Structures are given as structure tokens and as C-alpha cells.
PDB file of C-alpha atoms in Angstrom:
ATOM      1  CA  UNK G  23     -34.007 -14.767  48.552  1.00 72.00           C
ATOM      2  CA  UNK G  24     -33.778 -10.893  50.935  1.00 84.00           C
ATOM      3  CA  UNK G  25     -34.985  -8.512  49.715  1.00 94.00           C
ATOM      4  CA  UNK G  26     -33.307  -5.062  48.974  1.00 97.00           C
ATOM      5  CA  UNK G  27     -31.389  -4.005  52.573  1.00 97.00           C
ATOM      6  CA  UNK G  28     -30.605  -0.375  53.058  1.00 98.00           C
ATOM      7  CA  UNK G  29     -28.539   1.003  55.919  1.00 97.00           C
ATOM      8  CA  UNK G  30     -28.791   2.545  58.219  1.00 97.00           C
ATOM      9  CA  UNK G  31     -33.134   3.627  58.181  1.00 96.00           C
ATOM     10  CA  UNK G  32     -32.640   6.808  59.762  1.00 97.00           C
ATOM     11  CA  UNK G  33     -30.109   9.324  59.856  1.00 97.00           C
ATOM     12  CA  UNK G  34     -29.828  12.784  61.589  1.00 98.00           C
ATOM     13  CA  UNK G  35     -27.067  15.004  60.335  1.00 98.00           C
ATOM     14  CA  UNK G  36     -26.422  18.566  60.283  1.00 98.00           C
ATOM     15  CA  UNK G  37     -25.750  21.165  57.733  1.00 98.00           C
ATOM     16  CA  UNK G  38     -22.508  21.108  56.115  1.00 98.00           C
ATOM     17  CA  UNK G  39     -21.828  17.312  57.272  1.00 98.00           C
ATOM     18  CA  UNK G  40     -21.396  14.561  54.633  1.00 98.00           C
ATOM     19  CA  UNK G  41     -23.590  11.291  54.656  1.00 98.00           C
ATOM     20  CA  UNK G  42     -23.108   7.559  53.175  1.00 98.00           C
ATOM     21  CA  UNK G  43     -25.672   5.345  52.809  1.00 98.00           C
ATOM     22  CA  UNK G  44     -25.356   1.579  52.094  1.00 98.00           C
ATOM     23  CA  UNK G  45     -27.937  -0.517  49.515  1.00 98.00           C
ATOM     24  CA  UNK G  46     -27.671  -4.713  49.233  1.00 98.00           C
ATOM     25  CA  UNK G  47     -29.533  -5.404  46.318  1.00 97.00           C
ATOM     26  CA  UNK G  48     -31.011  -8.671  45.754  1.00 96.00           C
ATOM     27  CA  UNK G  49     -29.361 -11.368  45.181  1.00 95.00           C
ATOM     28  CA  UNK G  50     -27.492 -12.123  41.321  1.00 92.00           C
ATOM     29  CA  UNK G  51     -29.245  -8.449  40.764  1.00 94.00           C
ATOM     30  CA  UNK G  52     -26.093  -6.682  39.192  1.00 93.00           C
ATOM     31  CA  UNK G  53     -28.149  -3.363  38.622  1.00 94.00           C
ATOM     32  CA  UNK G  54     -28.413  -0.688  41.465  1.00 96.00           C
ATOM     33  CA  UNK G  55     -30.455   2.480  41.512  1.00 96.00           C
ATOM     34  CA  UNK G  56     -30.705   5.559  43.626  1.00 97.00           C
ATOM     35  CA  UNK G  57     -34.148   7.855  44.320  1.00 97.00           C
ATOM     36  CA  UNK G  58     -34.720  10.696  46.209  1.00 97.00           C
ATOM     37  CA  UNK G  59     -38.093  11.264  47.235  1.00 96.00           C
ATOM     38  CA  UNK G  60     -39.509  14.689  49.052  1.00 95.00           C
ATOM     39  CA  UNK G  61     -43.317  15.606  49.800  1.00 91.00           C
ATOM     40  CA  UNK G  62     -42.593  18.445  47.375  1.00 89.00           C
ATOM     41  CA  UNK G  63     -40.575  16.521  44.334  1.00 91.00           C
ATOM     42  CA  UNK G  64     -41.828  13.808  44.615  1.00 92.00           C
ATOM     43  CA  UNK G  65     -39.487  10.435  43.652  1.00 94.00           C
ATOM     44  CA  UNK G  66     -36.516  11.916  41.568  1.00 95.00           C
ATOM     45  CA  UNK G  67     -33.557   9.729  39.728  1.00 95.00           C
ATOM     46  CA  UNK G  68     -30.749   9.975  41.186  1.00 96.00           C
ATOM     47  CA  UNK G  69     -28.038   7.370  40.169  1.00 93.00           C
ATOM     48  CA  UNK G  70     -27.692   4.206  38.177  1.00 94.00           C
ATOM     49  CA  UNK G  71     -25.070   1.321  38.428  1.00 94.00           C
ATOM     50  CA  UNK G  72     -24.663  -1.656  36.810  1.00 93.00           C
ATOM     51  CA  UNK G  73     -21.560  -4.026  37.404  1.00 91.00           C
ATOM     52  CA  UNK G  74     -19.455  -1.651  39.141  1.00 93.00           C
ATOM     53  CA  UNK G  75     -20.040   1.305  36.370  1.00 93.00           C
ATOM     54  CA  UNK G  76     -22.076   4.301  36.496  1.00 92.00           C
ATOM     55  CA  UNK G  77     -24.588   3.793  33.484  1.00 89.00           C
ATOM     56  CA  UNK G  78     -26.824   6.888  34.312  1.00 89.00           C
ATOM     57  CA  UNK G  79     -27.118  10.003  36.554  1.00 92.00           C
ATOM     58  CA  UNK G  80     -29.688  12.361  37.478  1.00 92.00           C
ATOM     59  CA  UNK G  81     -29.695  16.229  37.422  1.00 92.00           C
ATOM     60  CA  UNK G  82     -28.304  16.334  40.747  1.00 95.00           C
ATOM     61  CA  UNK G  83     -25.477  18.591  41.965  1.00 96.00           C
ATOM     62  CA  UNK G  84     -21.481  16.913  42.309  1.00 96.00           C
ATOM     63  CA  UNK G  85     -22.481  16.543  46.009  1.00 97.00           C
ATOM     64  CA  UNK G  86     -24.428  13.546  45.741  1.00 98.00           C
ATOM     65  CA  UNK G  87     -22.087  10.954  44.415  1.00 97.00           C
ATOM     66  CA  UNK G  88     -22.685   6.701  44.256  1.00 97.00           C
ATOM     67  CA  UNK G  89     -20.610   3.811  43.470  1.00 97.00           C
ATOM     68  CA  UNK G  90     -20.580   0.010  43.137  1.00 97.00           C
ATOM     69  CA  UNK G  91     -18.548  -2.659  44.406  1.00 96.00           C
ATOM     70  CA  UNK G  92     -17.647  -5.731  43.167  1.00 95.00           C
ATOM     71  CA  UNK G  93     -20.517  -7.703  45.625  1.00 94.00           C
ATOM     72  CA  UNK G  94     -23.120  -5.393  44.039  1.00 94.00           C
ATOM     73  CA  UNK G  95     -23.638  -3.597  46.886  1.00 97.00           C
ATOM     74  CA  UNK G  96     -23.568   0.352  46.411  1.00 98.00           C
ATOM     75  CA  UNK G  97     -23.252   3.115  48.486  1.00 98.00           C
ATOM     76  CA  UNK G  98     -24.278   6.403  48.050  1.00 98.00           C
ATOM     77  CA  UNK G  99     -22.917   9.989  49.094  1.00 98.00           C
ATOM     78  CA  UNK G 100     -23.950  13.375  49.963  1.00 98.00           C
ATOM     79  CA  UNK G 101     -21.272  16.164  51.077  1.00 96.00           C
ATOM     80  CA  UNK G 102     -21.741  19.356  52.534  1.00 97.00           C
ATOM     81  CA  UNK G 103     -25.383  18.868  53.445  1.00 98.00           C
ATOM     82  CA  UNK G 104     -28.070  21.051  52.999  1.00 98.00           C
ATOM     83  CA  UNK G 105     -31.518  21.362  55.069  1.00 97.00           C
ATOM     84  CA  UNK G 106     -33.423  20.640  51.113  1.00 97.00           C
ATOM     85  CA  UNK G 107     -31.267  17.095  51.480  1.00 98.00           C
ATOM     86  CA  UNK G 108     -33.598  15.842  54.024  1.00 98.00           C
ATOM     87  CA  UNK G 109     -35.664  13.210  52.073  1.00 97.00           C
ATOM     88  CA  UNK G 110     -36.458   9.401  52.154  1.00 97.00           C
ATOM     89  CA  UNK G 111     -33.435   7.305  49.907  1.00 98.00           C
ATOM     90  CA  UNK G 112     -34.135   4.652  48.014  1.00 97.00           C
ATOM     91  CA  UNK G 113     -32.412   2.372  46.709  1.00 97.00           C
ATOM     92  CA  UNK G 114     -33.536  -0.783  43.516  1.00 97.00           C
ATOM     93  CA  UNK G 115     -32.280  -3.635  42.354  1.00 96.00           C
ATOM     94  CA  UNK G 116     -33.045  -5.023  38.928  1.00 92.00           C
ATOM     95  CA  UNK G 117     -31.256  -8.412  37.907  1.00 86.00           C
ATOM     96  CA  UNK G 118     -30.997  -7.459  33.849  1.00 82.00           C
ATOM     97  CA  UNK G 119     -29.980  -3.721  34.380  1.00 79.00           C
ATOM     98  CA  UNK G 120     -33.125  -2.343  32.577  1.00 80.00           C
ATOM     99  CA  UNK G 121     -36.033  -0.869  34.176  1.00 88.00           C
ATOM    100  CA  UNK G 122     -38.633  -2.780  33.839  1.00 88.00           C
ATOM    101  CA  UNK G 123     -39.489  -4.093  37.607  1.00 92.00           C
ATOM    102  CA  UNK G 124     -37.134  -2.622  39.909  1.00 96.00           C
ATOM    103  CA  UNK G 125     -37.085  -3.873  43.125  1.00 96.00           C
ATOM    104  CA  UNK G 126     -37.010  -1.601  46.554  1.00 97.00           C
ATOM    105  CA  UNK G 127     -35.362  -1.676  49.767  1.00 97.00           C
ATOM    106  CA  UNK G 128     -37.418   0.109  52.753  1.00 96.00           C
ATOM    107  CA  UNK G 129     -35.327   3.400  52.435  1.00 97.00           C
ATOM    108  CA  UNK G 130     -33.179   5.862  54.485  1.00 97.00           C
ATOM    109  CA  UNK G 131     -34.529   8.495  55.824  1.00 97.00           C
ATOM    110  CA  UNK G 132     -32.352  11.498  56.363  1.00 98.00           C
ATOM    111  CA  UNK G 133     -33.079  14.416  58.057  1.00 98.00           C
ATOM    112  CA  UNK G 134     -30.851  17.698  58.032  1.00 98.00           C
ATOM    113  CA  UNK G 135     -31.236  20.007  60.878  1.00 97.00           C
TER     114      UNK G 135
ATOM    115  CA  UNK D  12     -36.443  14.907  33.699  1.00 35.00           C
ATOM    116  CA  UNK D  13     -40.738  15.943  33.286  1.00 38.00           C
ATOM    117  CA  UNK D  14     -42.773  14.118  35.719  1.00 54.00           C
ATOM    118  CA  UNK D  15     -46.313  12.522  35.299  1.00 65.00           C
ATOM    119  CA  UNK D  16     -49.219  13.650  36.942  1.00 77.00           C
ATOM    120  CA  UNK D  17     -51.602  10.969  39.053  1.00 81.00           C
ATOM    121  CA  UNK D  18     -55.265  12.153  39.596  1.00 83.00           C
ATOM    122  CA  UNK D  19     -57.116  12.019  41.595  1.00 89.00           C
ATOM    123  CA  UNK D  20     -54.095  12.881  44.593  1.00 91.00           C
ATOM    124  CA  UNK D  21     -56.254  11.259  47.200  1.00 93.00           C
ATOM    125  CA  UNK D  22     -59.257   8.987  47.158  1.00 95.00           C
ATOM    126  CA  UNK D  23     -61.084   7.554  49.627  1.00 95.00           C
ATOM    127  CA  UNK D  24     -63.461   4.719  49.360  1.00 96.00           C
ATOM    128  CA  UNK D  25     -65.007   1.876  51.077  1.00 97.00           C
ATOM    129  CA  UNK D  26     -63.968  -2.313  51.548  1.00 97.00           C
ATOM    130  CA  UNK D  27     -65.218  -3.694  48.494  1.00 97.00           C
ATOM    131  CA  UNK D  28     -65.951  -0.833  46.070  1.00 97.00           C
ATOM    132  CA  UNK D  29     -63.709  -0.211  42.730  1.00 98.00           C
ATOM    133  CA  UNK D  30     -60.918   2.066  42.887  1.00 97.00           C
ATOM    134  CA  UNK D  31     -59.842   4.120  39.681  1.00 96.00           C
ATOM    135  CA  UNK D  32     -56.571   5.906  39.521  1.00 96.00           C
ATOM    136  CA  UNK D  33     -55.248   7.887  36.332  1.00 96.00           C
ATOM    137  CA  UNK D  34     -51.779   8.513  35.208  1.00 95.00           C
ATOM    138  CA  UNK D  35     -50.680  11.237  32.241  1.00 95.00           C
ATOM    139  CA  UNK D  36     -46.794  11.530  30.900  1.00 93.00           C
ATOM    140  CA  UNK D  37     -45.909  14.079  28.547  1.00 91.00           C
ATOM    141  CA  UNK D  38     -42.818  11.753  26.424  1.00 89.00           C
ATOM    142  CA  UNK D  39     -42.920   8.780  24.593  1.00 92.00           C
ATOM    143  CA  UNK D  40     -42.398   5.480  26.261  1.00 92.00           C
ATOM    144  CA  UNK D  41     -41.606   2.180  26.049  1.00 93.00           C
ATOM    145  CA  UNK D  42     -43.412   1.029  29.365  1.00 94.00           C
ATOM    146  CA  UNK D  43     -45.002   2.170  32.134  1.00 96.00           C
ATOM    147  CA  UNK D  44     -45.079   0.479  35.473  1.00 97.00           C
ATOM    148  CA  UNK D  45     -47.265   0.854  38.416  1.00 97.00           C
ATOM    149  CA  UNK D  46     -45.929   1.150  42.309  1.00 97.00           C
ATOM    150  CA  UNK D  47     -47.500   0.755  45.588  1.00 98.00           C
ATOM    151  CA  UNK D  48     -45.762   2.299  48.554  1.00 97.00           C
ATOM    152  CA  UNK D  49     -47.191   1.504  52.139  1.00 94.00           C
ATOM    153  CA  UNK D  50     -46.774   4.787  54.248  1.00 86.00           C
ATOM    154  CA  UNK D  51     -43.137   6.190  53.728  1.00 73.00           C
ATOM    155  CA  UNK D  52     -41.351   2.408  52.877  1.00 85.00           C
ATOM    156  CA  UNK D  53     -40.131   1.116  49.862  1.00 91.00           C
ATOM    157  CA  UNK D  54     -41.827   0.603  46.532  1.00 96.00           C
ATOM    158  CA  UNK D  55     -43.727  -2.335  45.158  1.00 97.00           C
ATOM    159  CA  UNK D  56     -43.984  -3.471  41.866  1.00 97.00           C
ATOM    160  CA  UNK D  57     -47.678  -4.073  40.518  1.00 98.00           C
ATOM    161  CA  UNK D  58     -48.124  -4.315  37.365  1.00 97.00           C
ATOM    162  CA  UNK D  59     -45.842  -3.081  34.083  1.00 97.00           C
ATOM    163  CA  UNK D  60     -47.641  -2.574  30.416  1.00 97.00           C
ATOM    164  CA  UNK D  61     -45.827  -1.729  27.228  1.00 96.00           C
ATOM    165  CA  UNK D  62     -46.926   0.847  24.647  1.00 95.00           C
ATOM    166  CA  UNK D  63     -47.820  -1.507  22.146  1.00 96.00           C
ATOM    167  CA  UNK D  64     -50.552  -3.197  25.130  1.00 97.00           C
ATOM    168  CA  UNK D  65     -53.465  -1.294  25.211  1.00 98.00           C
ATOM    169  CA  UNK D  66     -54.463  -3.419  28.820  1.00 98.00           C
ATOM    170  CA  UNK D  67     -53.167  -5.808  31.247  1.00 98.00           C
ATOM    171  CA  UNK D  68     -54.992  -7.968  34.241  1.00 97.00           C
ATOM    172  CA  UNK D  69     -53.444  -8.996  37.376  1.00 96.00           C
ATOM    173  CA  UNK D  70     -55.156 -10.537  39.923  1.00 97.00           C
ATOM    174  CA  UNK D  71     -57.623  -7.919  41.077  1.00 98.00           C
ATOM    175  CA  UNK D  72     -55.526  -4.895  39.000  1.00 98.00           C
ATOM    176  CA  UNK D  73     -56.515  -3.895  35.637  1.00 98.00           C
ATOM    177  CA  UNK D  74     -54.275  -1.467  33.680  1.00 98.00           C
ATOM    178  CA  UNK D  75     -55.147   0.807  30.810  1.00 98.00           C
ATOM    179  CA  UNK D  76     -52.917   2.675  28.103  1.00 98.00           C
ATOM    180  CA  UNK D  77     -53.790   5.628  25.729  1.00 97.00           C
ATOM    181  CA  UNK D  78     -50.557   6.353  23.763  1.00 96.00           C
ATOM    182  CA  UNK D  79     -52.358   8.769  21.718  1.00 96.00           C
ATOM    183  CA  UNK D  80     -53.441  10.159  24.815  1.00 96.00           C
ATOM    184  CA  UNK D  81     -50.397   9.795  26.792  1.00 95.00           C
ATOM    185  CA  UNK D  82     -52.645   8.278  29.817  1.00 96.00           C
ATOM    186  CA  UNK D  83     -53.329   5.380  32.006  1.00 97.00           C
ATOM    187  CA  UNK D  84     -55.885   3.994  34.300  1.00 97.00           C
ATOM    188  CA  UNK D  85     -55.541   1.604  37.475  1.00 97.00           C
ATOM    189  CA  UNK D  86     -58.249  -0.269  38.710  1.00 98.00           C
ATOM    190  CA  UNK D  87     -58.284  -2.204  41.956  1.00 98.00           C
ATOM    191  CA  UNK D  88     -61.774  -3.959  42.186  1.00 98.00           C
ATOM    192  CA  UNK D  89     -63.250  -5.425  45.415  1.00 98.00           C
ATOM    193  CA  UNK D  90     -61.108  -2.917  47.501  1.00 97.00           C
ATOM    194  CA  UNK D  91     -59.870  -4.406  50.871  1.00 97.00           C
ATOM    195  CA  UNK D  92     -58.197  -2.604  54.132  1.00 96.00           C
ATOM    196  CA  UNK D  93     -54.968  -3.703  53.083  1.00 95.00           C
ATOM    197  CA  UNK D  94     -54.960  -1.393  49.607  1.00 97.00           C
ATOM    198  CA  UNK D  95     -54.401   1.807  51.569  1.00 97.00           C
ATOM    199  CA  UNK D  96     -51.481   3.186  50.201  1.00 97.00           C
ATOM    200  CA  UNK D  97     -49.776   5.152  47.747  1.00 96.00           C
ATOM    201  CA  UNK D  98     -49.780   4.099  43.961  1.00 97.00           C
ATOM    202  CA  UNK D  99     -47.407   5.968  42.016  1.00 96.00           C
ATOM    203  CA  UNK D 100     -47.110   5.456  37.756  1.00 96.00           C
ATOM    204  CA  UNK D 101     -43.836   5.483  36.317  1.00 95.00           C
ATOM    205  CA  UNK D 102     -42.503   5.934  32.940  1.00 94.00           C
ATOM    206  CA  UNK D 103     -39.429   4.139  31.110  1.00 91.00           C
ATOM    207  CA  UNK D 104     -39.095   7.144  28.446  1.00 86.00           C
ATOM    208  CA  UNK D 105     -37.984   6.222  25.224  1.00 79.00           C
ATOM    209  CA  UNK D 106     -36.332   9.484  24.178  1.00 70.00           C
ATOM    210  CA  UNK D 107     -32.857   7.847  25.168  1.00 61.00           C
ATOM    211  CA  UNK D 108     -32.589  10.245  27.973  1.00 61.00           C
ATOM    212  CA  UNK D 109     -30.985   8.745  30.978  1.00 57.00           C
ATOM    213  CA  UNK D 110     -32.911   9.751  33.804  1.00 74.00           C
ATOM    214  CA  UNK D 111     -33.964   6.590  35.491  1.00 88.00           C
ATOM    215  CA  UNK D 112     -37.672   5.658  35.568  1.00 92.00           C
ATOM    216  CA  UNK D 113     -39.882   9.248  35.324  1.00 92.00           C
ATOM    217  CA  UNK D 114     -42.492   8.929  38.485  1.00 93.00           C
ATOM    218  CA  UNK D 115     -45.939  10.634  39.128  1.00 92.00           C
ATOM    219  CA  UNK D 116     -46.733  12.111  42.298  1.00 91.00           C
ATOM    220  CA  UNK D 117     -48.551   9.964  43.266  1.00 93.00           C
ATOM    221  CA  UNK D 118     -52.260   9.212  44.200  1.00 95.00           C
ATOM    222  CA  UNK D 119     -53.612   8.803  48.035  1.00 95.00           C
ATOM    223  CA  UNK D 120     -55.774   5.661  47.941  1.00 97.00           C
ATOM    224  CA  UNK D 121     -57.465   5.329  51.954  1.00 97.00           C
ATOM    225  CA  UNK D 122     -59.869   1.766  52.277  1.00 97.00           C
ATOM    226  CA  UNK D 123     -62.408   2.528  54.889  1.00 95.00           C
ATOM    227  CA  UNK D 124     -64.076  -0.812  56.361  1.00 90.00           C
TER     228      UNK D 124
END
């Protein structure tokens, strides 16, 4: 089985722009969650989706949004980018929707200039 | 969300030696997991220990959990150069919060040949 696929791998944007990141989970996995990783704050939970429904949301501003499609693929969007949004964005999938044994993609490294 | 703390932040040992990393957390948990991350890539799940378990083994890995002290340790025996990575503990909090997994800051392990 192919692993979790995230695209693009690297992204450079300027302040004020918006960005969309994509995640394809492992085939058969219905749960997708997103995490932001920065040197200062570490790994922080963004959202969790299961069967196209957002089940949980972390403590991030409304500029961060996401969705999940019927094929379980997920996208997250960040609008009005700020310098502090520069981070590695990681997507993880799980077959059952729980929080046990997440399978992570390689991430999208976003740089905001 | 509150984050755990790994100790030490960095650890350098010789190949063949054992490596021990510690993790402390602040809330009641359902389980605690350890993940490995190689140089800015995605995280790989290593081992999960439930709140009613005290010790678990998987290959060269040994995890202990002390819920009274809210702490866990990860022991890697007979270390290899390929074990060089960052190691994170992650807790699935049982308090009903909707914050995904709570990750610690990580221990950066360097295995010297």
C-alpha cells in the first residue's frame, strides 16, 4: 500500500497570500488529521476529519481551514499568510478515526516571506 | 493544549550503547505513543502503551509508563547509526478534550559510529 502522500513538498509564499495543501491518506483510511510543526512551538494539532466531517479542531485562528472529500483526500487552506505560518505541515491518516498509531506523510514545508 | 516534556533535549552516544529518553506529561491519558522523525520528514509510529500498562517491548524498544508520576521512558538497546533521529512522545488525553495528540518537544538522538 502506498503511504500518506502530501503535495507539494515545498512551498514559498509571501505575506497576505493564501495557500492550499493536499493530503492523500493510505487507501482505506477514513480519518485524516493535520499538525503544524515549528522549532518554537513543536507539533500542534490543527484539525481532524472523518468521513468528510470535521471532528476536532485545534487552537488556531479562522485563517486555517480544511476539508475532506468523499475519497478521504483532504486539503487545508491558510488565508492571509503571516510570517509565523512558516512551518512543516504534516498530515496523518488512521483507519478507524481514533488517535492510535497515526501514519504520517512527509509533510509540506511552507516558507512565508 | 499542554505539551509534555522530553528529557534530555539532545543525546549523543556511541553505536552499540543503550539510549534512554524520558517524557513527562500533565493530564490523564488513554495512551502514550512514541514516534521517530528523521530530519524534517514525517513521523513514524514506534510503540503505544495504554494507561493500564506499565511496560511494553517491541524489538530493541522498551517503553515504561508511570501514571502516578505522569512519566514515560523509551529505551533503545544496542543502538545503531540508523537510530539517529528525533524522538517524540505523544499523549492521547482522556479529559474529553478535542485537541488531537499532544506531542512533546522531542529528544534529538545522535548515534556516533
